[in-house]
Amino acid sequence: MTTTAITNIAGLVTNDPALGDGSPLGLIENAAVVIDGDKIAWVGPAAQAPAADTAFDARGRAVIPGFVDSHSHLVFAGDRTAEFNARMSGRSYSAGGIRTTVAATRAATDAELEANLLRHLDEARRQGTTTFETKSGYGLTVADEARALRIAAAHTEEVTYLGAHIVSPDYAEDPAGYVDLVTGEMLTACAPYARWVDVFCEKGAFDGDQARAILTAGAAAGLIPRVHANQLSYGPGVQLAVELEAASADHCTHLTDADVDALAQAADTTVATLLPGAEFSTRAQWPDARRLIDAGATVALSTDCNPGSSYTSSMPFCIALAVRDMRMTPDEALWSATAGGARALRRSDVGVVTPGARADLALLDAPSHVHLAYRPGVPLVSAVWQRGVRAV
């Protein structure tokens, strides 16, 4: 197996305090990384690097773990340009816009859906994302939800069943019947392709009782819960996520003190995943990351890439938003976009640069990771290794 040494790294973010400067980022200056196959074999000061078969000179630039995007919706067709344009002209966002994408997705072929997925994955990879989760939720029939998950599962192990995105238009007059479908025949068809089960617990989507039934049924089928929680209004989503030991409560925009306390108490179990692209694209209230971090909650950052409320695949952009508008430090934002995302996926092999971890790395055209927030909008990712292979 060929080994590769990445040398002359100005600042290496490991996310392992024991390897670096003792901070959560585990920063090592004047560093090197040795890759062996698809794994990290060694990290440390460049002067102590072992010999390797090949070498790559980082030329005094920074290296970070590949981003872990733990919340996206990438199996879809069409776009919602008109909706975005109207919203930026004064119309508020509501959950109902999803129906437009449902119609386009149902009409698309498998090949069209997969091509669109691959286009967005390539776009994300060029911006440093090496691990991603994605969901169904734009089919809302048994066949369309199952095919979305089958297509996604061919490209990532982190696949989420989101039949409970909104009540299907076909069941507009019978939401209880749709819940029965989501927890019954649809779940049976979708569970073989998924690792996670999710529900949009929100006014206009599913209430607390409906969400509990959906998540409980998914868990009984072997899927791990995660929840779209408290995005558009205060509600039961966060408390339900903590109670059911969901891996993440995602959005967390409208939180009571009790919600924050619950997430802090569940910091080892349930991650608060913040999705600033959604607030940017809807001109909504920003999540208060500072409040969550200071309380002791575990926070992740993700793109929420979808055609309606957050059409961005850029984790660097989300980092810049989090620093500017959610009161995170550059260090906290980077940790949340890498190790935090890994926590939200209950993974220890990604989001870190430590021996034995998957060799997922991004080289920045900058001497420090701080430039991700310092130079917003600039394409700083100049090289990406995914599973030890140079992908960008």
CSV table of C-alpha atoms in Angstrom, one decimal:
chain,number,residue,atom,x,y,z
A,1,MET,CA,0.0,0.0,0.0
A,2,THR,CA,1.4,3.4,-1.0
A,3,THR,CA,2.0,6.0,1.8
A,4,THR,CA,1.9,9.7,1.2
A,5,ALA,CA,3.3,12.4,3.4
A,6,ILE,CA,1.8,15.9,3.4
A,7,THR,CA,4.5,18.2,4.6
A,8,ASN,CA,5.2,21.8,5.3
A,9,ILE,CA,1.8,22.5,6.8
A,10,ALA,CA,1.6,25.8,8.5
A,11,GLY,CA,-1.3,24.9,10.7
A,12,LEU,CA,-2.8,21.4,11.0
A,13,VAL,CA,-6.2,21.2,12.7
A,14,THR,CA,-6.6,17.7,14.1
A,15,ASN,CA,-9.6,18.1,16.4
A,16,ASP,CA,-7.7,16.1,19.0
A,17,PRO,CA,-6.5,18.2,21.9
A,18,ALA,CA,-4.0,15.4,22.9
A,19,LEU,CA,-2.2,15.7,19.6
A,20,GLY,CA,-1.8,19.5,19.4
A,21,ASP,CA,-1.9,22.6,21.5
A,22,GLY,CA,-4.5,21.3,24.0
A,23,SER,CA,-7.3,23.3,22.4
A,24,PRO,CA,-10.4,21.6,21.0
A,25,LEU,CA,-8.9,22.0,17.5
A,26,GLY,CA,-5.7,20.2,18.5
A,27,LEU,CA,-3.7,22.6,16.4
A,28,ILE,CA,-0.2,21.6,15.3
A,29,GLU,CA,2.1,24.2,13.7
A,30,ASN,CA,4.8,23.3,11.2
A,31,ALA,CA,3.1,19.9,10.8
A,32,ALA,CA,3.0,16.8,8.6
A,33,VAL,CA,0.4,14.1,8.0
A,34,VAL,CA,1.2,10.6,6.7
A,35,ILE,CA,-1.6,8.7,4.8
A,36,ASP,CA,-1.5,5.0,4.4
A,37,GLY,CA,-4.2,3.7,2.1
A,38,ASP,CA,-7.5,5.2,3.2
A,39,LYS,CA,-6.4,6.0,6.8
A,40,ILE,CA,-4.3,8.5,8.6
A,41,ALA,CA,-1.1,6.7,9.7
A,42,TRP,CA,0.7,9.5,11.5
A,43,VAL,CA,0.4,13.2,12.5
A,44,GLY,CA,2.9,15.5,14.2
A,45,PRO,CA,5.7,18.1,13.8
A,46,ALA,CA,7.1,18.0,10.2
A,47,ALA,CA,10.6,17.6,11.6
A,48,GLN,CA,9.6,14.2,13.0
A,49,ALA,CA,7.7,12.9,10.1
A,50,PRO,CA,8.5,9.3,9.1
A,51,ALA,CA,9.5,8.4,5.6
A,52,ALA,CA,6.7,7.9,3.0
A,53,ASP,CA,6.6,6.6,-0.6
A,54,THR,CA,5.4,10.0,-2.0
A,55,ALA,CA,5.3,13.5,-0.6
A,56,PHE,CA,3.0,16.5,-1.1
A,57,ASP,CA,4.3,20.0,-0.2
A,58,ALA,CA,1.6,22.1,1.5
A,59,ARG,CA,3.9,25.1,1.0
A,60,GLY,CA,3.1,26.8,4.3
A,61,ARG,CA,-0.7,26.4,4.0
A,62,ALA,CA,-3.3,25.1,6.4
A,63,VAL,CA,-4.8,21.6,6.5
A,64,ILE,CA,-8.1,20.8,8.1
A,65,PRO,CA,-10.3,17.7,8.4
A,66,GLY,CA,-12.7,17.3,5.5
A,67,PHE,CA,-16.1,18.9,6.3
A,68,VAL,CA,-18.8,16.7,7.7
A,69,ASP,CA,-22.2,17.9,6.3
A,70,SER,CA,-24.6,16.2,8.5
A,71,HIS,CA,-27.9,17.6,7.1
A,72,SER,CA,-28.8,17.9,3.4
A,73,HIS,CA,-31.6,17.2,1.0
A,74,LEU,CA,-29.9,16.3,-2.2
A,75,VAL,CA,-32.3,13.9,-4.0
A,76,PHE,CA,-34.6,16.3,-5.8
A,77,ALA,CA,-35.5,17.8,-9.2
A,78,GLY,CA,-36.1,21.3,-10.3
A,79,ASP,CA,-35.5,24.5,-8.4
A,80,ARG,CA,-37.4,27.2,-6.6
A,81,THR,CA,-35.9,30.3,-8.1
A,82,ALA,CA,-39.2,32.0,-8.4
A,83,GLU,CA,-40.1,31.3,-4.8
A,84,PHE,CA,-36.7,32.7,-3.6
A,85,ASN,CA,-37.1,35.8,-5.7
A,86,ALA,CA,-40.5,36.5,-4.3
A,87,ARG,CA,-39.4,35.8,-0.8
A,88,MET,CA,-36.5,38.3,-1.2
A,89,SER,CA,-39.1,40.7,-2.3
A,90,GLY,CA,-41.1,40.4,0.9
A,91,ARG,CA,-43.0,37.1,1.1
A,92,SER,CA,-42.2,35.0,4.2
A,93,TYR,CA,-41.1,31.3,4.0
A,94,SER,CA,-43.5,28.6,5.0
A,95,ALA,CA,-43.2,24.8,4.9
A,96,GLY,CA,-45.7,24.6,2.0
A,97,GLY,CA,-43.1,25.4,-0.6
A,98,ILE,CA,-41.8,21.9,-0.4
A,99,ARG,CA,-44.8,20.8,-2.5
A,100,THR,CA,-43.3,22.4,-5.6
A,101,THR,CA,-40.2,20.2,-5.3
A,102,VAL,CA,-42.3,17.1,-4.6
A,103,ALA,CA,-44.1,17.6,-7.9
A,104,ALA,CA,-40.8,18.0,-9.8
A,105,THR,CA,-39.1,15.1,-8.1
A,106,ARG,CA,-42.0,12.7,-8.7
A,107,ALA,CA,-41.8,13.6,-12.4
A,108,ALA,CA,-38.1,13.1,-12.7
A,109,THR,CA,-36.4,9.8,-13.8
A,110,ASP,CA,-34.0,7.9,-11.6
A,111,ALA,CA,-31.2,8.9,-13.9
A,112,GLU,CA,-32.1,12.6,-13.6
A,113,LEU,CA,-32.3,12.4,-9.8
A,114,GLU,CA,-28.9,10.7,-9.6
A,115,ALA,CA,-27.2,13.1,-12.0
A,116,ASN,CA,-28.5,16.0,-9.9
A,117,LEU,CA,-27.3,14.4,-6.7
A,118,LEU,CA,-23.8,13.8,-8.2
A,119,ARG,CA,-23.6,17.4,-9.4
A,120,HIS,CA,-24.2,18.7,-5.9
A,121,LEU,CA,-21.8,16.1,-4.4
A,122,ASP,CA,-19.1,17.3,-6.7
A,123,GLU,CA,-19.8,20.9,-5.9
A,124,ALA,CA,-19.6,20.2,-2.2
A,125,ARG,CA,-16.4,18.1,-2.5
A,126,ARG,CA,-14.7,21.0,-4.3
A,127,GLN,CA,-15.5,23.1,-1.2
A,128,GLY,CA,-14.0,20.6,1.2
A,129,THR,CA,-16.9,18.3,2.1
A,130,THR,CA,-15.8,14.7,2.4
A,131,THR,CA,-18.7,13.2,4.4
A,132,PHE,CA,-22.4,14.0,3.9
A,133,GLU,CA,-25.8,12.9,5.1
A,134,THR,CA,-28.8,13.2,2.8
A,135,LYS,CA,-32.5,12.6,3.1
A,136,SER,CA,-35.5,11.5,1.2
A,137,GLY,CA,-38.6,13.7,1.6
A,138,TYR,CA,-39.4,15.0,-1.9
A,139,GLY,CA,-41.3,12.0,-3.1
A,140,LEU,CA,-43.9,11.3,-0.3
A,141,THR,CA,-45.2,8.1,-1.9
A,142,VAL,CA,-43.9,4.7,-1.1
A,143,ALA,CA,-42.2,4.2,-4.4
A,144,ASP,CA,-40.7,7.7,-4.7
A,145,GLU,CA,-39.4,7.7,-1.1
A,146,ALA,CA,-37.8,4.3,-1.6
A,147,ARG,CA,-36.2,5.2,-4.9
A,148,ALA,CA,-34.7,8.4,-3.4
A,149,LEU,CA,-33.1,6.5,-0.6
A,150,ARG,CA,-31.8,3.8,-3.0
A,151,ILE,CA,-30.2,6.4,-5.1
A,152,ALA,CA,-28.7,8.2,-2.1
A,153,ALA,CA,-27.4,4.9,-0.6
A,154,ALA,CA,-25.3,4.3,-3.6
A,155,HIS,CA,-23.2,7.4,-2.8
A,156,THR,CA,-23.2,7.7,1.0
A,157,GLU,CA,-23.7,5.5,4.1
A,158,GLU,CA,-25.5,8.4,5.9
A,159,VAL,CA,-29.0,8.1,4.5
A,160,THR,CA,-32.1,9.4,6.2
A,161,TYR,CA,-35.7,8.4,5.7
A,162,LEU,CA,-37.8,11.6,5.8
A,163,GLY,CA,-41.1,10.5,4.6
A,164,ALA,CA,-42.4,12.8,7.2
A,165,HIS,CA,-41.2,16.0,5.6
A,166,ILE,CA,-44.7,17.4,5.1
A,167,VAL,CA,-48.0,15.7,4.8
A,168,SER,CA,-48.2,14.4,1.2
A,169,PRO,CA,-50.5,16.5,-1.0
A,170,ASP,CA,-52.3,13.2,-1.7
A,171,TYR,CA,-53.3,13.1,2.0
A,172,ALA,CA,-54.1,16.7,2.5
A,173,GLU,CA,-57.5,15.9,3.9
A,174,ASP,CA,-56.2,12.8,5.9
A,175,PRO,CA,-53.0,13.6,7.8
A,176,ALA,CA,-53.6,10.7,10.2
A,177,GLY,CA,-53.8,8.4,7.2
A,178,TYR,CA,-50.4,9.7,6.0
A,179,VAL,CA,-48.8,9.1,9.3
A,180,ASP,CA,-50.1,5.6,9.1
A,181,LEU,CA,-48.5,5.2,5.7
A,182,VAL,CA,-45.2,6.7,6.9
A,183,THR,CA,-45.0,4.4,9.9
A,184,GLY,CA,-46.3,1.4,7.9
A,185,GLU,CA,-45.9,0.5,4.3
A,186,MET,CA,-43.5,3.4,3.5
A,187,LEU,CA,-41.2,2.6,6.4
A,188,THR,CA,-41.1,-1.1,5.4
A,189,ALA,CA,-40.0,-0.1,1.9
A,190,CYS,CA,-37.5,2.5,3.0
A,191,ALA,CA,-35.8,1.1,6.1
A,192,PRO,CA,-33.4,-1.2,4.1
A,193,TYR,CA,-31.8,1.8,2.5
A,194,ALA,CA,-31.5,4.1,5.5
A,195,ARG,CA,-29.6,4.5,8.7
A,196,TRP,CA,-31.7,7.4,10.2
A,197,VAL,CA,-35.3,8.4,10.5
A,198,ASP,CA,-36.3,12.1,10.6
A,199,VAL,CA,-39.4,14.2,11.0
A,200,PHE,CA,-40.2,17.9,10.4
A,201,CYS,CA,-41.8,18.7,13.7
A,202,GLU,CA,-43.3,22.1,13.0
A,203,LYS,CA,-46.6,23.9,12.5
A,204,GLY,CA,-47.7,23.1,8.9
A,205,ALA,CA,-45.9,19.8,9.0
A,206,PHE,CA,-46.2,17.3,12.0
A,207,ASP,CA,-47.1,18.0,15.6
A,208,GLY,CA,-45.5,16.4,18.6
A,209,ASP,CA,-47.7,13.4,18.9
A,210,GLN,CA,-47.4,12.6,15.2
A,211,ALA,CA,-43.6,13.1,15.3
A,212,ARG,CA,-43.3,10.8,18.3
A,213,ALA,CA,-45.3,8.1,16.5
A,214,ILE,CA,-43.1,8.4,13.4
A,215,LEU,CA,-39.8,8.4,15.3
A,216,THR,CA,-40.8,5.5,17.5
A,217,ALA,CA,-41.8,3.4,14.5
A,218,GLY,CA,-38.6,4.2,12.8
A,219,ALA,CA,-36.6,3.2,15.9
A,220,ALA,CA,-38.5,-0.1,16.1
A,221,ALA,CA,-37.4,-0.7,12.5
A,222,GLY,CA,-33.8,-0.2,13.4
A,223,LEU,CA,-33.4,3.4,12.3
A,224,ILE,CA,-31.8,6.1,14.6
A,225,PRO,CA,-33.9,9.2,15.2
A,226,ARG,CA,-33.0,12.8,14.3
A,227,VAL,CA,-35.5,15.7,14.2
A,228,HIS,CA,-36.1,18.9,12.3
A,229,ALA,CA,-36.8,20.9,15.5
A,230,ASN,CA,-37.9,24.4,16.3
A,231,GLN,CA,-37.0,26.0,13.0
A,232,LEU,CA,-40.0,28.2,12.3
A,233,SER,CA,-41.5,28.6,15.8
A,234,TYR,CA,-41.3,27.4,19.4
A,235,GLY,CA,-42.5,23.8,19.7
A,236,PRO,CA,-41.9,20.3,21.1
A,237,GLY,CA,-39.2,19.2,18.6
A,238,VAL,CA,-36.1,19.7,20.8
A,239,GLN,CA,-37.7,18.2,23.9
A,240,LEU,CA,-38.8,15.2,21.8
A,241,ALA,CA,-35.3,14.7,20.3
A,242,VAL,CA,-33.7,14.7,23.7
A,243,GLU,CA,-36.3,12.4,25.2
A,244,LEU,CA,-35.9,9.8,22.4
A,245,GLU,CA,-32.1,10.2,22.4
A,246,ALA,CA,-32.1,11.4,18.8
A,247,ALA,CA,-28.6,11.9,17.3
A,248,SER,CA,-29.5,15.5,16.5
A,249,ALA,CA,-32.0,18.2,16.8
A,250,ASP,CA,-31.6,20.3,13.6
A,251,HIS,CA,-32.3,24.0,13.1
A,252,CYS,CA,-32.9,24.9,16.8
A,253,THR,CA,-33.7,28.5,15.9
A,254,HIS,CA,-36.5,29.1,18.4
A,255,LEU,CA,-35.4,27.8,21.8
A,256,THR,CA,-36.8,28.3,25.3
A,257,ASP,CA,-34.4,28.2,28.3
A,258,ALA,CA,-35.8,24.7,29.0
A,259,ASP,CA,-34.8,23.6,25.4
A,260,VAL,CA,-31.3,25.0,25.8
A,261,ASP,CA,-31.0,23.2,29.2
A,262,ALA,CA,-32.2,20.0,27.7
A,263,LEU,CA,-29.7,20.1,24.9
A,264,ALA,CA,-26.9,20.9,27.4
A,265,GLN,CA,-27.9,18.0,29.6
A,266,ALA,CA,-27.9,15.7,26.5
A,267,ALA,CA,-24.7,17.0,25.0
A,268,ASP,CA,-23.2,13.5,24.8
A,269,THR,CA,-26.3,12.1,23.0
A,270,THR,CA,-28.1,14.8,21.0
A,271,VAL,CA,-26.3,17.4,18.9
A,272,ALA,CA,-27.8,20.8,18.2
A,273,THR,CA,-27.2,21.1,14.4
A,274,LEU,CA,-27.4,24.7,13.2
A,275,LEU,CA,-28.2,25.5,9.6
A,276,PRO,CA,-27.4,29.2,8.9
A,277,GLY,CA,-27.9,28.8,5.2
A,278,ALA,CA,-31.7,28.5,5.9
A,279,GLU,CA,-31.8,31.7,7.9
A,280,PHE,CA,-29.7,33.5,5.2
A,281,SER,CA,-32.1,32.3,2.5
A,282,THR,CA,-35.3,33.1,4.4
A,283,ARG,CA,-34.2,36.3,6.2
A,284,ALA,CA,-35.3,34.5,9.4
A,285,GLN,CA,-34.0,34.9,13.0
A,286,TRP,CA,-30.5,33.5,13.4
A,287,PRO,CA,-30.0,30.6,15.8
A,288,ASP,CA,-28.1,31.7,18.9
A,289,ALA,CA,-25.0,29.4,18.8
A,290,ARG,CA,-23.4,31.4,21.6
A,291,ARG,CA,-26.2,30.6,24.0
A,292,LEU,CA,-26.0,26.9,23.2
A,293,ILE,CA,-22.2,26.6,23.5
A,294,ASP,CA,-22.1,28.6,26.7
A,295,ALA,CA,-24.7,26.3,28.2
A,296,GLY,CA,-22.6,23.3,27.3
A,297,ALA,CA,-24.6,21.9,24.3
A,298,THR,CA,-22.7,20.1,21.5
A,299,VAL,CA,-23.1,22.1,18.3
A,300,ALA,CA,-22.7,21.1,14.7
A,301,LEU,CA,-22.9,23.3,11.5
A,302,SER,CA,-24.4,22.0,8.3
A,303,THR,CA,-25.6,23.4,5.0
A,304,ASP,CA,-29.2,22.1,4.9
A,305,CYS,CA,-28.6,22.1,1.1
A,306,ASN,CA,-32.1,22.0,-0.5
A,307,PRO,CA,-33.7,23.8,-3.4
A,308,GLY,CA,-36.1,25.8,-1.3
A,309,SER,CA,-34.8,27.3,1.9
A,310,SER,CA,-31.0,26.8,1.8
A,311,TYR,CA,-29.7,26.2,-1.7
A,312,THR,CA,-26.0,26.2,-0.8
A,313,SER,CA,-23.5,23.3,-0.6
A,314,SER,CA,-20.8,25.5,0.9
A,315,MET,CA,-19.6,24.6,4.4
A,316,PRO,CA,-17.1,27.5,4.3
A,317,PHE,CA,-20.0,29.9,3.6
A,318,CYS,CA,-21.9,28.4,6.6
A,319,ILE,CA,-18.8,28.9,8.8
A,320,ALA,CA,-18.6,32.6,7.8
A,321,LEU,CA,-22.3,33.1,8.6
A,322,ALA,CA,-21.9,31.3,11.9
A,323,VAL,CA,-19.1,33.6,12.9
A,324,ARG,CA,-20.6,36.8,11.7
A,325,ASP,CA,-24.3,36.3,12.7
A,326,MET,CA,-24.4,33.4,15.2
A,327,ARG,CA,-21.7,34.7,17.6
A,328,MET,CA,-19.4,31.7,17.1
A,329,THR,CA,-15.6,32.1,17.1
A,330,PRO,CA,-13.7,30.9,14.0
A,331,ASP,CA,-12.4,27.9,16.0
A,332,GLU,CA,-15.8,26.9,17.2
A,333,ALA,CA,-17.3,27.2,13.8
A,334,LEU,CA,-14.6,25.0,12.2
A,335,TRP,CA,-14.9,22.4,15.0
A,336,SER,CA,-18.7,22.3,14.5
A,337,ALA,CA,-18.4,21.9,10.8
A,338,THR,CA,-16.1,18.9,11.2
A,339,ALA,CA,-16.0,17.1,14.5
A,340,GLY,CA,-19.5,18.5,15.4
A,341,GLY,CA,-20.9,17.1,12.2
A,342,ALA,CA,-19.3,13.8,13.0
A,343,ARG,CA,-20.8,13.8,16.4
A,344,ALA,CA,-24.2,14.4,14.8
A,345,LEU,CA,-23.7,11.3,12.7
A,346,ARG,CA,-22.3,9.3,15.7
A,347,ARG,CA,-19.0,8.9,13.8
A,348,SER,CA,-15.5,8.9,15.3
A,349,ASP,CA,-13.6,8.1,12.1
A,350,VAL,CA,-14.3,11.4,10.3
A,351,GLY,CA,-14.1,15.0,11.3
A,352,VAL,CA,-10.7,14.4,12.9
A,353,VAL,CA,-7.1,14.0,11.7
A,354,THR,CA,-5.8,11.3,14.0
A,355,PRO,CA,-4.1,8.0,13.4
A,356,GLY,CA,-6.6,5.4,12.4
A,357,ALA,CA,-9.2,8.0,11.2
A,358,ARG,CA,-10.3,8.1,7.6
A,359,ALA,CA,-7.9,10.1,5.5
A,360,ASP,CA,-10.3,13.0,4.7
A,361,LEU,CA,-8.4,16.3,4.4
A,362,ALA,CA,-8.8,19.7,2.9
A,363,LEU,CA,-5.9,22.0,2.0
A,364,LEU,CA,-6.6,25.7,2.3
A,365,ASP,CA,-5.0,28.3,0.2
A,366,ALA,CA,-4.3,30.2,3.4
A,367,PRO,CA,-1.9,29.9,6.3
A,368,SER,CA,-4.7,29.5,8.9
A,369,HIS,CA,-8.2,28.0,9.2
A,370,VAL,CA,-9.4,31.4,10.4
A,371,HIS,CA,-9.3,32.6,6.8
A,372,LEU,CA,-12.5,30.6,6.2
A,373,ALA,CA,-14.4,33.3,8.1
A,374,TYR,CA,-11.9,36.1,7.5
A,375,ARG,CA,-12.2,35.8,3.7
A,376,PRO,CA,-15.9,34.9,3.1
A,377,GLY,CA,-16.8,33.9,-0.4
A,378,VAL,CA,-13.3,33.2,-1.5
A,379,PRO,CA,-12.7,29.7,-2.8
A,380,LEU,CA,-9.9,28.8,-0.3
A,381,VAL,CA,-10.1,25.0,-0.6
A,382,SER,CA,-7.3,24.1,-3.1
A,383,ALA,CA,-7.0,20.3,-2.6
A,384,VAL,CA,-9.1,17.6,-1.0
A,385,TRP,CA,-8.2,14.0,-0.1
A,386,GLN,CA,-11.2,11.6,0.4
A,387,ARG,CA,-10.5,8.2,1.8
A,388,GLY,CA,-6.8,8.8,1.1
A,389,VAL,CA,-7.3,9.6,-2.6
A,390,ARG,CA,-6.7,13.1,-4.0
A,391,ALA,CA,-10.2,14.0,-5.1
A,392,VAL,CA,-9.8,17.7,-5.9
